[in-house]
Amino acid sequence: MSDTSKMQPDTYSAASEVGAVRTRRTWSQRAWITLKKAPFSAWLGMIIIAFYVFVALFAPLLAPYAEADSSFAAYAPWSSDHLLGTDQIGRDVFSRLIYGARNTMGIALITTILAFVIGGGFGLLAAITRNWVDQVISRFVDVLMAIPSLIFALMLLSIFGSNAISLIVIIAVLDSTRVFRLTRAVAINVVVMDYVEAARLRGEKLGWIMRREILPNIMPPLVAEFGLRFCFVFLTIAALSFLGVGIQPPTADWGSMVRENASLIQFAQFDLRAGITPLIPAAAIAIITVGVNFVVDWFLHHTSGLRDEH
Amino acid sequence: MSKDILLDVKGLKIEGYSDEKWNPIIKGVDLQLRKGEVLGLIGESGAGKSTLGLAAMGFVRAGCRITAGSAMFDGLDLVTAPESQKRALWGTHLTYVAQSAAASFNPAHKLIDQTIGATVRDGIQPRADAERDAVKLYDSLMLPNPETIGDRYPHQVSGGQLQRVMTAMAMSSRPKLIVFDEPTTALDVTTQVEVLLAMRKAVREHGAAAIYITHDLAVVAQMANRIKVLRYGEEVEEAETREMLSNPQQDYTKSLWSVRALHKEPEQSEDIVLSVNNVDAAYGKVKVLHDVSIALPRGKTVAIVGESGSGKSTTARVMTGLLPPSKGSVTFNSETLPNALAGRTKDQLRRIQMIYQMADTAMNPRQTVGEIIGRPLEFYHGLRGRAQDDKVVELLHDIELSEEFIDRLPSELSGGQKQRICIARALAAEPEVIICDEVTSALDQIVQEGILKLLLKLQKEKGLSYFFITHDIAVVEAISDEIVVMNQGQVVEQGLKTQVLNPPFPDYTELLLSSVPEMDPDWLTDLAQKRGMAGAT
C-alpha cells in the first residue's frame, strides 16, 4: 500500500486524469488484428468468396468459349476440348459455369443491395418517426410477409414477365420486408440514445440523423444480414431459374443449368461423369452459400461482443 | 489463527483479459472478516471493489482469472475448491446482493419463489417454512404488506422495494456471508435511508458477516465496523470506521470526500435570462408538471433538486422544446420561445445547450472527439476544415484536455474525459444557457470535483448560466447560487442557496436534506430515532 502512494499522485489533478492515454490503433491495424484472430472456417469462407469473385470478374478471360456458343455437338462427354462436356444444345458446360458465377452472383448482389436500400431506408424512417408513418409501413410489410414469397414471386413474374429487371425488382421488394423488420428493430434501440436527442436539439435534419447518428451504429447486424440475405436471394433466383421463370436463356445461370441438364442424372449408370454434370452447378450454389455463412457466423460472433472464456 | 475468523483472503491476485493481454485487476490484497462483522470496501470505479467482493465468494467473472493467493472460508479454500463444491455454498452460505435489483430478478417468476429458491433447492427448509420465514424477513425489512408482496412480480414493486426483496433473498438461507455490491447506489436518498436501515437491522439480527461495497463513504460509515480503501487493485488503508473517518492516514482517502468541501458563495441577480412560466406538461394523459415557474438569472447557477419522478428532467425537456408544455410558456431573453423544438430557430437552439448524465450514451460511439465537437461548429458557425480543427483544439484546451484527443473515439476515454468532451460540445455552440442533467452523478467523487471546478471556471470566463439538475446536496453546495426544490411535479421551494439550506424548512425540503448521508457513523441511528422509524438501534 505504501508504494501506491509513491507511484500515483494522491490528490486529484486534472492533468493526471486527462493524461491517461490509451493506446490507439489505426483502422487497418485493428482490422488486421481482428482478421488474424478469425477462425479457420471464416478464413475458408473468405477464400471461397474471393475465388468466386475472381471468377466472376474475369469470366471472359477464364472461359474457353463464349457463354451462348452452341456450335458444338449436344451432350458431348467430358474431354480435353470440353472439360465438363456440352449441354442439350451443344454449349460448353464449363464456360457456362464460369459465366454463371458472373450472372447469378451479379444479379443476386444487385437485388440484395436494392432490398437493403428499400428496407433499410423505410426501417430507419419508421424507427425515427414512431407515429402513423411507422404504423402504415409496418402493416403494409406485414401484409407482404403474410404471402409465401416464392409463390408470390412466381405470380408477380408471370404478370410482369421474366426479364432481369423485373426479377431484380420483385425479389428485392419481397426481401426488403425482412430487412425492414431488422433495421427498424435495431434502430429503435439507437433512436432513444441521448446522442440522437442531442442531434435533434441541435436542429439537425432527419436525413442527417439517419445517416450520421443511427446508421453507423446499426451496421454490424445489417452487414451480417446482408450476407445471409445475399444467400437467400441467391437461392431464390436459382430456384426461380430452375422453375424456368428466373434468368432466361441464353444467359448462363446455375439454377437453369441444373434444370437443363437434369435428365443427364439417369445416365450415371453408363457414364458417371455425365451423371455428375448437372450436380456441379448445384454444388457451386451450395459452396458459395456455405462460404458466405461461415463469414457471417464469425462476423456475428465477433460483433455481438460475446467474449470467449479464458 | 483465531477461531472466529470466517473469511481469510491472503495475497489475492486477479487478472482480466482485454486488449489481447492479461491485465492485473487485483494486485495482492489481504482481507479478513470475523463472524458477524461488516467490512466496508470503498474506492473509485475501476478500483477492483466488485471483483474483490465476488472473489471473496470464490467467484470470478468470465474473462477474469485468479493467479495467486487464497481465500479460506470456513476451512475451505475458495480459490482451489472445485466448482461443484463452491456451487453448494453459493446462494445458501454465501449470498450476493447486486447493485441493480431490477436487472437481477427474473421477470417471469413471483418474488416469493425467487426469494426462497436456493433455500428450498438445497433442502435447508421445506417450502412452507421457508415461505413463512420469507414473510418475516419482508416484515423486518419494512416492506409494505409483507404477507402478500411475495405474490407480486418484479415489475409490480418499486426499485427500493425490489432492493429489499433481494436482501431478503440473500438472507433467506441464513448465510454466513453476504456481499452487498453498491445496493443503494441506484436509489433516491429518501429511499436509501429506509433500505440502509432495513439491511443493517437484518444483518445484525441474524449475525451474518457482510462485505459492503460502495463508493460513498458516508453510506459505508453507517453500515460497516471496519473500512478498507482500495485503489488500482491495491489496499490504500484499512481501519475501524470511526478511526478512518476521524483520522484518515493517506492523502488519497482524504481526497475521497474532497467534493464535499467545495463551496460557492451565492450571488443574487435580477437579470433573468431564461424562465419557465406557470408550465403544465404531460406525457400522454399523465400530467407530470403542475404550474411550474422557475427563473434563471444571467451568469448564475440554479440547482433543481428532488427525487426521481419529481419532474426535474421533464422541466428541462420543456425548456429545450422536446416536450411542448400543455399550458404556460418558456421565455428567453424576454421573448417567448416557440413551445415545440421544430418551431425554434437555429439561433434559439444554439443559445440553449444541454449536457447529459450518461456521457456514454450522449456521444455517438462511432464518431471521433473531433467530429463530435466539430459538428456544432460547422452546424451553427459554418466552420470547416482547418478553421474547425483549430477551434476544436482551442475548446479541448478550454476543458483541460490536450489536442491529441481529437482522433479518439468515446470508448477510448475515461468517464471524466467523456463528460469533459460533452461540455466542449455544448461550449462549441457558444451558448448562453447550459442545462446540466445530473452531469456528475455517474462519476467518482474525485472526478466530480474536477468537473464541477471546470464548470465554475467556464461560468466565470464565459458568463454562462447553468440549470443544474441534481439529487446530490453536496453538488448543490458546490455549484449553485439559487435552489429550486421539486416534488411530484411541483416547485416546493425556490430561493437563494443560503435561504433554502437554512431553517425553517418546508416539510419536504426537511425530509430531503435530512436524508443525505453524513460522514458520521451515528447519523443513521440518530435519524431513525428522530423519525421514529424501526431499526434505530
mmCIF file of C-alpha atoms in Angstrom, chain A residues 16-245:
data_model
loop_
_atom_site.group_PDB
_atom_site.id
_atom_site.type_symbol
_atom_site.label_atom_id
_atom_site.label_comp_id
_atom_site.label_asym_id
_atom_site.label_seq_id
_atom_site.Cartn_x
_atom_site.Cartn_y
_atom_site.Cartn_z
ATOM 1 C CA SER A 16 -3.307 13.043 -14.155
ATOM 2 C CA GLU A 17 -6.871 12.201 -15.029
ATOM 3 C CA VAL A 18 -6.833 13.614 -18.524
ATOM 4 C CA GLY A 19 -3.329 12.406 -19.217
ATOM 5 C CA ALA A 20 -4.191 8.725 -19.005
ATOM 6 C CA VAL A 21 -3.715 7.887 -22.653
ATOM 7 C CA ARG A 22 -4.727 4.527 -24.002
ATOM 8 C CA THR A 23 -3.004 3.030 -26.996
ATOM 9 C CA ARG A 24 -4.704 3.877 -30.217
ATOM 10 C CA ARG A 25 -4.525 1.841 -33.383
ATOM 11 C CA THR A 26 -5.395 2.840 -36.898
ATOM 12 C CA TRP A 27 -8.387 1.256 -38.577
ATOM 13 C CA SER A 28 -6.265 -1.020 -40.751
ATOM 14 C CA GLN A 29 -4.256 -2.263 -37.769
ATOM 15 C CA ARG A 30 -7.407 -3.110 -35.887
ATOM 16 C CA ALA A 31 -8.875 -4.835 -38.924
ATOM 17 C CA TRP A 32 -5.736 -6.919 -39.359
ATOM 18 C CA ILE A 33 -5.704 -7.963 -35.698
ATOM 19 C CA THR A 34 -9.344 -8.981 -35.996
ATOM 20 C CA LEU A 35 -8.639 -10.946 -39.167
ATOM 21 C CA LYS A 36 -5.682 -12.714 -37.609
ATOM 22 C CA LYS A 37 -7.932 -13.988 -34.844
ATOM 23 C CA ALA A 38 -10.589 -15.217 -37.262
ATOM 24 C CA PRO A 39 -11.216 -18.964 -37.004
ATOM 25 C CA PHE A 40 -10.374 -21.425 -39.783
ATOM 26 C CA SER A 41 -13.970 -21.628 -41.014
ATOM 27 C CA ALA A 42 -14.077 -17.856 -41.528
ATOM 28 C CA TRP A 43 -10.851 -17.950 -43.491
ATOM 29 C CA LEU A 44 -12.200 -20.789 -45.611
ATOM 30 C CA GLY A 45 -15.353 -18.769 -46.277
ATOM 31 C CA MET A 46 -13.356 -15.710 -47.248
ATOM 32 C CA ILE A 47 -11.173 -17.739 -49.622
ATOM 33 C CA ILE A 48 -14.260 -19.257 -51.259
ATOM 34 C CA ILE A 49 -15.854 -15.827 -51.704
ATOM 35 C CA ALA A 50 -12.636 -14.340 -53.057
ATOM 36 C CA PHE A 51 -12.338 -17.210 -55.554
ATOM 37 C CA TYR A 52 -15.942 -16.767 -56.762
ATOM 38 C CA VAL A 53 -15.495 -13.019 -57.109
ATOM 39 C CA PHE A 54 -12.289 -13.567 -59.064
ATOM 40 C CA VAL A 55 -14.024 -15.987 -61.422
ATOM 41 C CA ALA A 56 -16.979 -13.647 -61.854
ATOM 42 C CA LEU A 57 -14.804 -10.637 -62.612
ATOM 43 C CA PHE A 58 -12.547 -12.376 -65.123
ATOM 44 C CA ALA A 59 -15.107 -14.730 -66.680
ATOM 45 C CA PRO A 60 -14.383 -13.752 -70.327
ATOM 46 C CA LEU A 61 -10.660 -14.414 -69.811
ATOM 47 C CA LEU A 62 -11.084 -17.698 -67.945
ATOM 48 C CA ALA A 63 -13.823 -19.302 -70.037
ATOM 49 C CA PRO A 64 -12.591 -21.244 -73.120
ATOM 50 C CA TYR A 65 -15.758 -20.498 -75.121
ATOM 51 C CA ALA A 66 -18.479 -17.826 -75.233
ATOM 52 C CA GLU A 67 -21.431 -18.411 -72.924
ATOM 53 C CA ALA A 68 -24.027 -18.799 -75.730
ATOM 54 C CA ASP A 69 -21.831 -20.546 -78.287
ATOM 55 C CA SER A 70 -23.927 -23.558 -79.320
ATOM 56 C CA SER A 71 -21.806 -24.645 -82.269
ATOM 57 C CA PHE A 72 -20.761 -27.954 -80.693
ATOM 58 C CA ALA A 73 -22.371 -31.370 -80.575
ATOM 59 C CA ALA A 74 -25.119 -31.742 -77.996
ATOM 60 C CA TYR A 75 -24.458 -33.840 -74.859
ATOM 61 C CA ALA A 76 -20.784 -34.328 -75.649
ATOM 62 C CA PRO A 77 -18.936 -36.226 -72.906
ATOM 63 C CA TRP A 78 -16.146 -34.777 -70.752
ATOM 64 C CA SER A 79 -12.995 -34.295 -72.849
ATOM 65 C CA SER A 80 -9.970 -32.083 -73.145
ATOM 66 C CA ASP A 81 -11.897 -29.783 -75.524
ATOM 67 C CA HIS A 82 -14.946 -29.583 -73.291
ATOM 68 C CA LEU A 83 -13.831 -30.120 -69.708
ATOM 69 C CA LEU A 84 -17.350 -30.789 -68.454
ATOM 70 C CA GLY A 85 -18.857 -31.755 -71.795
ATOM 71 C CA THR A 86 -21.663 -29.851 -73.539
ATOM 72 C CA ASP A 87 -25.343 -29.382 -72.797
ATOM 73 C CA GLN A 88 -28.535 -30.247 -74.632
ATOM 74 C CA ILE A 89 -27.964 -27.754 -77.475
ATOM 75 C CA GLY A 90 -24.203 -28.069 -77.564
ATOM 76 C CA ARG A 91 -22.934 -25.286 -75.309
ATOM 77 C CA ASP A 92 -19.735 -25.785 -73.293
ATOM 78 C CA VAL A 93 -20.814 -26.506 -69.700
ATOM 79 C CA PHE A 94 -17.517 -25.367 -68.170
ATOM 80 C CA SER A 95 -17.725 -21.958 -69.863
ATOM 81 C CA ARG A 96 -21.344 -21.548 -68.830
ATOM 82 C CA LEU A 97 -20.396 -22.462 -65.260
ATOM 83 C CA ILE A 98 -17.845 -19.637 -65.247
ATOM 84 C CA TYR A 99 -20.230 -17.120 -66.801
ATOM 85 C CA GLY A 100 -22.905 -18.321 -64.409
ATOM 86 C CA ALA A 101 -20.845 -17.023 -61.483
ATOM 87 C CA ARG A 102 -20.960 -13.576 -63.021
ATOM 88 C CA ASN A 103 -24.658 -13.616 -63.905
ATOM 89 C CA THR A 104 -26.125 -15.347 -60.880
ATOM 90 C CA MET A 105 -23.933 -13.562 -58.333
ATOM 91 C CA GLY A 106 -24.214 -10.216 -60.105
ATOM 92 C CA ILE A 107 -27.992 -10.293 -60.167
ATOM 93 C CA ALA A 108 -28.151 -11.573 -56.589
ATOM 94 C CA LEU A 109 -25.824 -8.791 -55.445
ATOM 95 C CA ILE A 110 -27.776 -6.038 -57.181
ATOM 96 C CA THR A 111 -31.021 -7.470 -55.792
ATOM 97 C CA THR A 112 -29.647 -7.612 -52.253
ATOM 98 C CA ILE A 113 -28.338 -4.063 -52.418
ATOM 99 C CA LEU A 114 -31.687 -2.848 -53.696
ATOM 100 C CA ALA A 115 -33.508 -4.759 -50.941
ATOM 101 C CA PHE A 116 -31.296 -3.050 -48.363
ATOM 102 C CA VAL A 117 -31.796 0.415 -49.798
ATOM 103 C CA ILE A 118 -35.574 -0.024 -49.740
ATOM 104 C CA GLY A 119 -35.910 -1.970 -46.484
ATOM 105 C CA GLY A 120 -33.168 -0.064 -44.638
ATOM 106 C CA GLY A 121 -34.451 3.349 -45.667
ATOM 107 C CA PHE A 122 -38.023 2.657 -44.631
ATOM 108 C CA GLY A 123 -36.867 0.837 -41.491
ATOM 109 C CA LEU A 124 -34.887 3.877 -40.338
ATOM 110 C CA LEU A 125 -37.752 6.180 -41.192
ATOM 111 C CA ALA A 126 -40.197 4.058 -39.206
ATOM 112 C CA ALA A 127 -37.845 3.825 -36.214
ATOM 113 C CA ILE A 128 -37.301 7.564 -36.043
ATOM 114 C CA THR A 129 -40.869 8.720 -36.582
ATOM 115 C CA ARG A 130 -42.639 6.077 -34.447
ATOM 116 C CA ASN A 131 -46.028 7.540 -35.418
ATOM 117 C CA TRP A 132 -48.628 6.795 -38.100
ATOM 118 C CA VAL A 133 -45.857 6.600 -40.740
ATOM 119 C CA ASP A 134 -44.377 3.677 -38.807
ATOM 120 C CA GLN A 135 -47.818 2.077 -38.494
ATOM 121 C CA VAL A 136 -48.604 2.378 -42.204
ATOM 122 C CA ILE A 137 -45.263 0.963 -43.365
ATOM 123 C CA SER A 138 -45.192 -1.795 -40.748
ATOM 124 C CA ARG A 139 -48.711 -3.031 -41.512
ATOM 125 C CA PHE A 140 -48.014 -2.972 -45.253
ATOM 126 C CA VAL A 141 -44.899 -5.053 -44.634
ATOM 127 C CA ASP A 142 -46.962 -7.476 -42.524
ATOM 128 C CA VAL A 143 -49.288 -7.962 -45.477
ATOM 129 C CA LEU A 144 -46.401 -8.630 -47.861
ATOM 130 C CA MET A 145 -44.820 -11.085 -45.428
ATOM 131 C CA ALA A 146 -48.084 -12.950 -44.956
ATOM 132 C CA ILE A 147 -47.903 -14.261 -48.535
ATOM 133 C CA PRO A 148 -45.391 -17.082 -49.182
ATOM 134 C CA SER A 149 -42.624 -15.297 -51.014
ATOM 135 C CA LEU A 150 -41.727 -17.908 -53.656
ATOM 136 C CA ILE A 151 -45.349 -18.271 -54.757
ATOM 137 C CA PHE A 152 -45.819 -14.506 -54.655
ATOM 138 C CA ALA A 153 -42.680 -14.040 -56.752
ATOM 139 C CA LEU A 154 -43.884 -16.636 -59.265
ATOM 140 C CA MET A 155 -47.199 -14.822 -59.570
ATOM 141 C CA LEU A 156 -45.646 -11.400 -59.999
ATOM 142 C CA LEU A 157 -43.118 -12.713 -62.521
ATOM 143 C CA SER A 158 -45.877 -14.208 -64.610
ATOM 144 C CA ILE A 159 -47.680 -10.857 -64.524
ATOM 145 C CA PHE A 160 -44.686 -8.640 -65.298
ATOM 146 C CA GLY A 161 -42.739 -11.122 -67.435
ATOM 147 C CA SER A 162 -39.483 -12.873 -66.738
ATOM 148 C CA ASN A 163 -36.769 -10.385 -67.555
ATOM 149 C CA ALA A 164 -33.748 -9.483 -65.457
ATOM 150 C CA ILE A 165 -35.139 -6.101 -64.384
ATOM 151 C CA SER A 166 -38.466 -7.373 -63.081
ATOM 152 C CA LEU A 167 -36.700 -10.328 -61.465
ATOM 153 C CA ILE A 168 -34.422 -7.974 -59.570
ATOM 154 C CA VAL A 169 -37.156 -5.540 -58.554
ATOM 155 C CA ILE A 170 -39.654 -8.211 -57.463
ATOM 156 C CA ILE A 171 -37.216 -10.208 -55.341
ATOM 157 C CA ALA A 172 -35.732 -7.000 -53.906
ATOM 158 C CA VAL A 173 -39.145 -5.713 -52.816
ATOM 159 C CA LEU A 174 -40.134 -9.059 -51.299
ATOM 160 C CA ASP A 175 -36.847 -9.425 -49.436
ATOM 161 C CA SER A 176 -36.804 -5.815 -48.317
ATOM 162 C CA THR A 177 -39.603 -6.678 -45.880
ATOM 163 C CA ARG A 178 -37.164 -8.758 -43.817
ATOM 164 C CA VAL A 179 -34.551 -6.018 -43.994
ATOM 165 C CA PHE A 180 -37.168 -3.505 -42.902
ATOM 166 C CA ARG A 181 -38.069 -5.528 -39.839
ATOM 167 C CA LEU A 182 -34.444 -5.928 -38.784
ATOM 168 C CA THR A 183 -33.458 -2.324 -39.437
ATOM 169 C CA ARG A 184 -36.457 -0.995 -37.552
ATOM 170 C CA ALA A 185 -35.809 -3.297 -34.607
ATOM 171 C CA VAL A 186 -32.142 -2.397 -34.158
ATOM 172 C CA ALA A 187 -32.626 1.285 -34.989
ATOM 173 C CA ILE A 188 -35.312 1.683 -32.301
ATOM 174 C CA ASN A 189 -32.667 0.873 -29.687
ATOM 175 C CA VAL A 190 -30.358 3.543 -31.070
ATOM 176 C CA VAL A 191 -33.024 6.214 -31.586
ATOM 177 C CA VAL A 192 -33.586 6.509 -27.831
ATOM 178 C CA MET A 193 -29.908 7.268 -27.163
ATOM 179 C CA ASP A 194 -29.008 10.681 -25.787
ATOM 180 C CA TYR A 195 -26.769 11.473 -28.740
ATOM 181 C CA VAL A 196 -29.718 11.231 -31.105
ATOM 182 C CA GLU A 197 -31.657 13.563 -28.835
ATOM 183 C CA ALA A 198 -28.622 15.861 -28.754
ATOM 184 C CA ALA A 199 -28.622 15.946 -32.554
ATOM 185 C CA ARG A 200 -32.328 16.780 -32.607
ATOM 186 C CA LEU A 201 -31.772 19.525 -30.041
ATOM 187 C CA ARG A 202 -29.039 20.909 -32.260
ATOM 188 C CA GLY A 203 -31.658 21.213 -35.005
ATOM 189 C CA GLU A 204 -30.280 18.523 -37.331
ATOM 190 C CA LYS A 205 -32.399 17.358 -40.262
ATOM 191 C CA LEU A 206 -33.948 13.889 -40.398
ATOM 192 C CA GLY A 207 -31.604 12.697 -43.159
ATOM 193 C CA TRP A 208 -28.507 13.676 -41.227
ATOM 194 C CA ILE A 209 -29.691 11.913 -38.087
ATOM 195 C CA MET A 210 -30.453 8.768 -40.091
ATOM 196 C CA ARG A 211 -27.158 8.759 -41.975
ATOM 197 C CA ARG A 212 -24.673 10.014 -39.414
ATOM 198 C CA GLU A 213 -26.057 9.216 -35.975
ATOM 199 C CA ILE A 214 -28.001 5.990 -36.416
ATOM 200 C CA LEU A 215 -26.710 4.106 -39.452
ATOM 201 C CA PRO A 216 -23.086 3.715 -38.270
ATOM 202 C CA ASN A 217 -24.335 2.222 -35.010
ATOM 203 C CA ILE A 218 -26.546 -0.436 -36.564
ATOM 204 C CA MET A 219 -24.082 -1.507 -39.251
ATOM 205 C CA PRO A 220 -22.841 -4.781 -37.663
ATOM 206 C CA PRO A 221 -26.215 -6.579 -37.659
ATOM 207 C CA LEU A 222 -27.024 -5.118 -41.065
ATOM 208 C CA VAL A 223 -23.748 -6.336 -42.571
ATOM 209 C CA ALA A 224 -24.380 -9.803 -41.170
ATOM 210 C CA GLU A 225 -27.925 -9.712 -42.514
ATOM 211 C CA PHE A 226 -26.555 -8.606 -45.878
ATOM 212 C CA GLY A 227 -24.521 -11.797 -46.108
ATOM 213 C CA LEU A 228 -27.456 -14.016 -45.148
ATOM 214 C CA ARG A 229 -29.889 -12.109 -47.351
ATOM 215 C CA PHE A 230 -27.479 -12.500 -50.271
ATOM 216 C CA CYS A 231 -27.601 -16.281 -49.778
ATOM 217 C CA PHE A 232 -31.394 -16.313 -49.664
ATOM 218 C CA VAL A 233 -31.700 -14.115 -52.745
ATOM 219 C CA PHE A 234 -29.176 -16.309 -54.496
ATOM 220 C CA LEU A 235 -31.181 -19.434 -53.675
ATOM 221 C CA THR A 236 -34.456 -17.771 -54.667
ATOM 222 C CA ILE A 237 -33.038 -16.812 -58.065
ATOM 223 C CA ALA A 238 -31.638 -20.285 -58.545
ATOM 224 C CA ALA A 239 -34.990 -21.793 -57.577
ATOM 225 C CA LEU A 240 -36.899 -19.487 -59.937
ATOM 226 C CA SER A 241 -34.444 -20.239 -62.736
ATOM 227 C CA PHE A 242 -34.860 -23.938 -62.071
ATOM 228 C CA LEU A 243 -38.613 -23.419 -62.417
ATOM 229 C CA GLY A 244 -37.991 -21.603 -65.677
ATOM 230 C CA VAL A 245 -39.127 -18.090 -64.710
#
